C-alpha atoms as one frame of an Amber mdcrd trajectory, in Angstrom:
protein
 146.666 -61.192 133.212 143.358 -61.464 131.611 142.729 -64.459 134.115 142.499
 -61.485 136.845 139.505 -60.461 135.436 137.770 -63.719 136.805 138.688 -62.802
 140.498 135.378 -63.391 142.546 135.712 -60.445 144.454 136.090 -56.652 144.537
 138.079 -56.804 147.975 141.514 -55.354 147.354 143.297 -58.090 149.390 141.507
 -60.756 147.351 142.485 -58.956 144.018 146.010 -59.152 145.293 145.730 -62.781
 146.265 144.146 -63.631 142.928 147.052 -61.726 141.138 149.728 -63.713 143.204
 147.804 -66.958 142.536 147.887 -66.480 138.797 151.412 -65.288 138.520 153.382
 -67.585 140.476 154.439 -70.871 140.289 154.233 -71.477 144.273 151.378 -71.819
 146.437 149.807 -68.515 147.962 149.184 -68.885 151.472 147.352 -66.124 153.545
 147.575 -65.380 157.257 144.770 -63.172 158.641 142.967 -62.101 162.050 139.612
 -62.724 162.756 136.857 -60.018 162.912 134.472 -59.574 166.041 131.690 -61.201
 164.029 132.049 -65.060 163.126 129.968 -64.593 159.787 132.093 -61.797 158.876
 135.037 -63.934 159.572 133.803 -67.000 157.674 132.786 -64.880 154.610 136.304
 -63.577 154.479 137.940 -66.686 154.861 135.640 -68.033 151.950 136.711 -64.903
 149.925 140.384 -65.709 150.162 139.789 -69.210 149.297 138.119 -68.159 146.086
 140.548 -65.630 145.393 143.360 -68.532 145.114 144.697 -68.880 148.508 145.838
 -72.552 149.044 146.539 -72.412 152.812 144.767 -69.979 155.294 146.372 -69.320
 158.665 143.652 -67.860 161.120 144.725 -65.726 164.097 141.987 -66.019 166.597
 142.376 -62.462 167.942 140.924 -59.304 166.192 142.769 -56.382 164.905 142.641
 -54.491 168.334 144.128 -57.269 170.435 147.654 -56.239 170.468 150.159 -55.110
 173.315 148.478 -54.851 176.453 144.903 -55.345 174.951 146.252 -58.925 173.469
 143.894 -61.352 175.330 142.952 -64.676 174.426 142.557 -65.975 170.695 139.029
 -67.126 170.101 139.222 -70.767 168.710 135.828 -71.052 167.904 136.111 -68.679
 165.101 139.101 -70.721 163.931 136.750 -73.764 164.003 133.972 -71.944 162.187
 136.452 -71.039 159.555 137.990 -74.687 159.086 134.416 -75.754 158.548 133.385
 -73.163 156.024 136.387 -73.917 153.401 138.258 -76.769 151.674 141.713 -75.516
 151.901 143.813 -76.493 154.705 143.555 -74.104 157.634 146.472 -73.566 160.368
 145.439 -72.340 163.726 147.292 -69.400 165.458 146.964 -67.962 168.925 147.172
 -69.252 172.823 150.020 -71.778 171.921 152.050 -71.293 175.024 152.894 -74.901
 176.160 153.086 -78.079 174.380 149.957 -79.440 175.561 148.305 -76.652 173.742
 148.985 -78.024 170.319 146.901 -81.105 170.549 144.148 -79.229 172.522 144.129
 -76.619 169.740 143.837 -79.159 167.208 141.151 -80.885 168.801 138.972 -77.768
 169.432 139.256 -76.086 165.926 139.742 -79.078 163.850 142.602 -77.355 162.136
 145.093 -79.103 160.255 147.946 -77.593 161.774 149.057 -74.891 164.420 151.674
 -72.119 164.374 153.161 -70.216 167.226 154.956 -66.634 167.298 155.187 -65.131
 170.564 155.247 -68.291 172.465 158.419 -69.624 170.463 160.320 -66.200 171.174
 160.559 -67.107 174.821 160.575 -71.008 174.396 162.133 -71.791 170.873 162.054
 -75.440 171.707 157.947 -75.078 172.266 156.961 -77.686 169.594 159.565 -80.274
 170.805 158.323 -83.032 173.072 160.521 -84.026 175.959 162.832 -86.891 175.121
 165.098 -89.209 177.445 167.756 -87.188 179.236 170.262 -89.909 177.566 169.217
 -88.923 173.931 170.573 -85.424 174.742 174.248 -86.610 174.716 175.495 -84.850
 177.640 174.195 -81.355 176.643 173.083 -80.435 180.035 170.304 -81.547 182.405
 166.985 -81.411 180.716 164.070 -79.658 182.547 160.439 -81.160 181.372 157.109
 -79.763 181.780 153.716 -80.469 180.331 155.420 -82.893 178.080 157.383 -80.545
 176.066 161.052 -79.889 176.134 162.071 -76.955 178.522 165.643 -76.369 178.262
 167.827 -74.055 180.608 167.490 -70.412 179.457 171.326 -70.129 179.042 171.607
 -73.182 177.025 169.184 -71.970 174.461 170.809 -68.487 174.441 174.185 -70.256
 173.850 172.596 -72.429 170.997 171.000 -69.187 169.292 174.202 -67.435 169.400
 176.075 -70.276 168.020 173.462 -70.211 164.985 173.963 -66.486 164.558 177.742
 -66.632 164.520 177.479 -69.602 161.874 175.157 -67.748 159.414 176.529 -66.081
 156.318 173.995 -63.536 156.159 174.147 -60.807 159.049 171.514 -60.713 161.707
 170.970 -57.092 163.164 172.355 -56.875 166.464 169.231 -55.390 167.977 167.210
 -58.552 166.711 169.850 -60.747 168.117 169.532 -58.521 171.558 165.752 -58.955
 171.342 165.722 -62.549 171.007 168.127 -62.921 174.049 165.953 -60.912 176.337
 162.809 -62.914 175.405 164.742 -66.434 175.707 166.414 -65.462 179.117 163.365
 -63.476 180.411 162.822 -65.345 183.619 166.511 -65.653 184.459 167.068 -61.948
 183.741 164.240 -60.891 185.904 166.502 -62.675 188.961 169.476 -60.912 187.845
 168.969 -57.314 186.917 172.964 -56.602 186.723 172.899 -58.946 183.703 169.869
 -57.509 182.196 171.282 -54.126 182.364 174.674 -55.174 181.047 173.074 -57.056
 178.253 170.997 -53.914 177.338 173.946 -51.572 177.198 176.068 -53.821 174.825
 176.839 -52.425 171.314 179.517 -52.456 168.702 181.265 -54.841 166.578 182.264
 -57.312 169.193 178.675 -57.415 170.663 178.350 -60.991 169.888 181.077 -62.205
 171.943 179.752 -59.727 174.668 176.619 -61.370 174.371 178.067 -64.726 174.859
 180.101 -63.461 178.129 176.617 -62.253 179.729 175.032 -65.651 178.804 177.723
 -67.800 180.104 177.933 -65.633 183.379 174.106 -66.328 183.648 174.679 -69.906
 183.230 176.843 -70.112 186.005 174.482 -68.281 188.255 171.615 -70.644 187.410
 173.724 -73.594 187.979 175.029 -72.210 191.446 171.327 -71.304 192.283 170.169
 -75.060 191.429 172.969 -76.222 193.557 172.100 -74.096 196.678 168.554 -74.954
 196.314 169.283 -78.896 196.311 171.869 -78.717 199.370 169.137 -76.473 201.027
 166.302 -78.759 200.290 164.072 -75.856 199.210 162.420 -75.478 195.928 164.317
 -72.969 193.257
């Protein structure tokens, strides 16, 4: 622990990062939010790098930008961080569509991007659209913005299959929360299913989640067929 004394900062975060850097055999990565001031943001990033962080993930929103006050992330601050440090920088914020990935990399100069909220609503966010034939009959693929946009129910069923295959238990509240996000547009159109999903609990919850999702799948398919037959946009 004598090496800890060489930590180049008195900042508590820097001290913790340095302790981890000195004590662990794996790289230490740090994710942080920007400050209102670009200069302060850059100084903080440099402090983390000096303390031993080997990858920095910069979220382009300030601490107060949460919930209804989220707003847009400031990519210019991420670019300033990337230009100020020598370790890899990952950009976070404003990744809602597949095309945002390339645009973010170009505007920030970052080495990679990450997304949290966006992927909760579209788990296929980082997947590029492929030829429909490559999907081996899994269902009609919908594309937009060069990214992969699968039917909500299909993604939800695949997610539930993964949950059921895991050896570690996933909290039912977490599963339900994911389903509400994955199927948000569809549930907005089918409020009775949204209410049904919200009331599900108990040991057979996963099986009942599947029933709701399959019912949603049927309704969406009927809706698409109706739109095609009527010549209207769904």
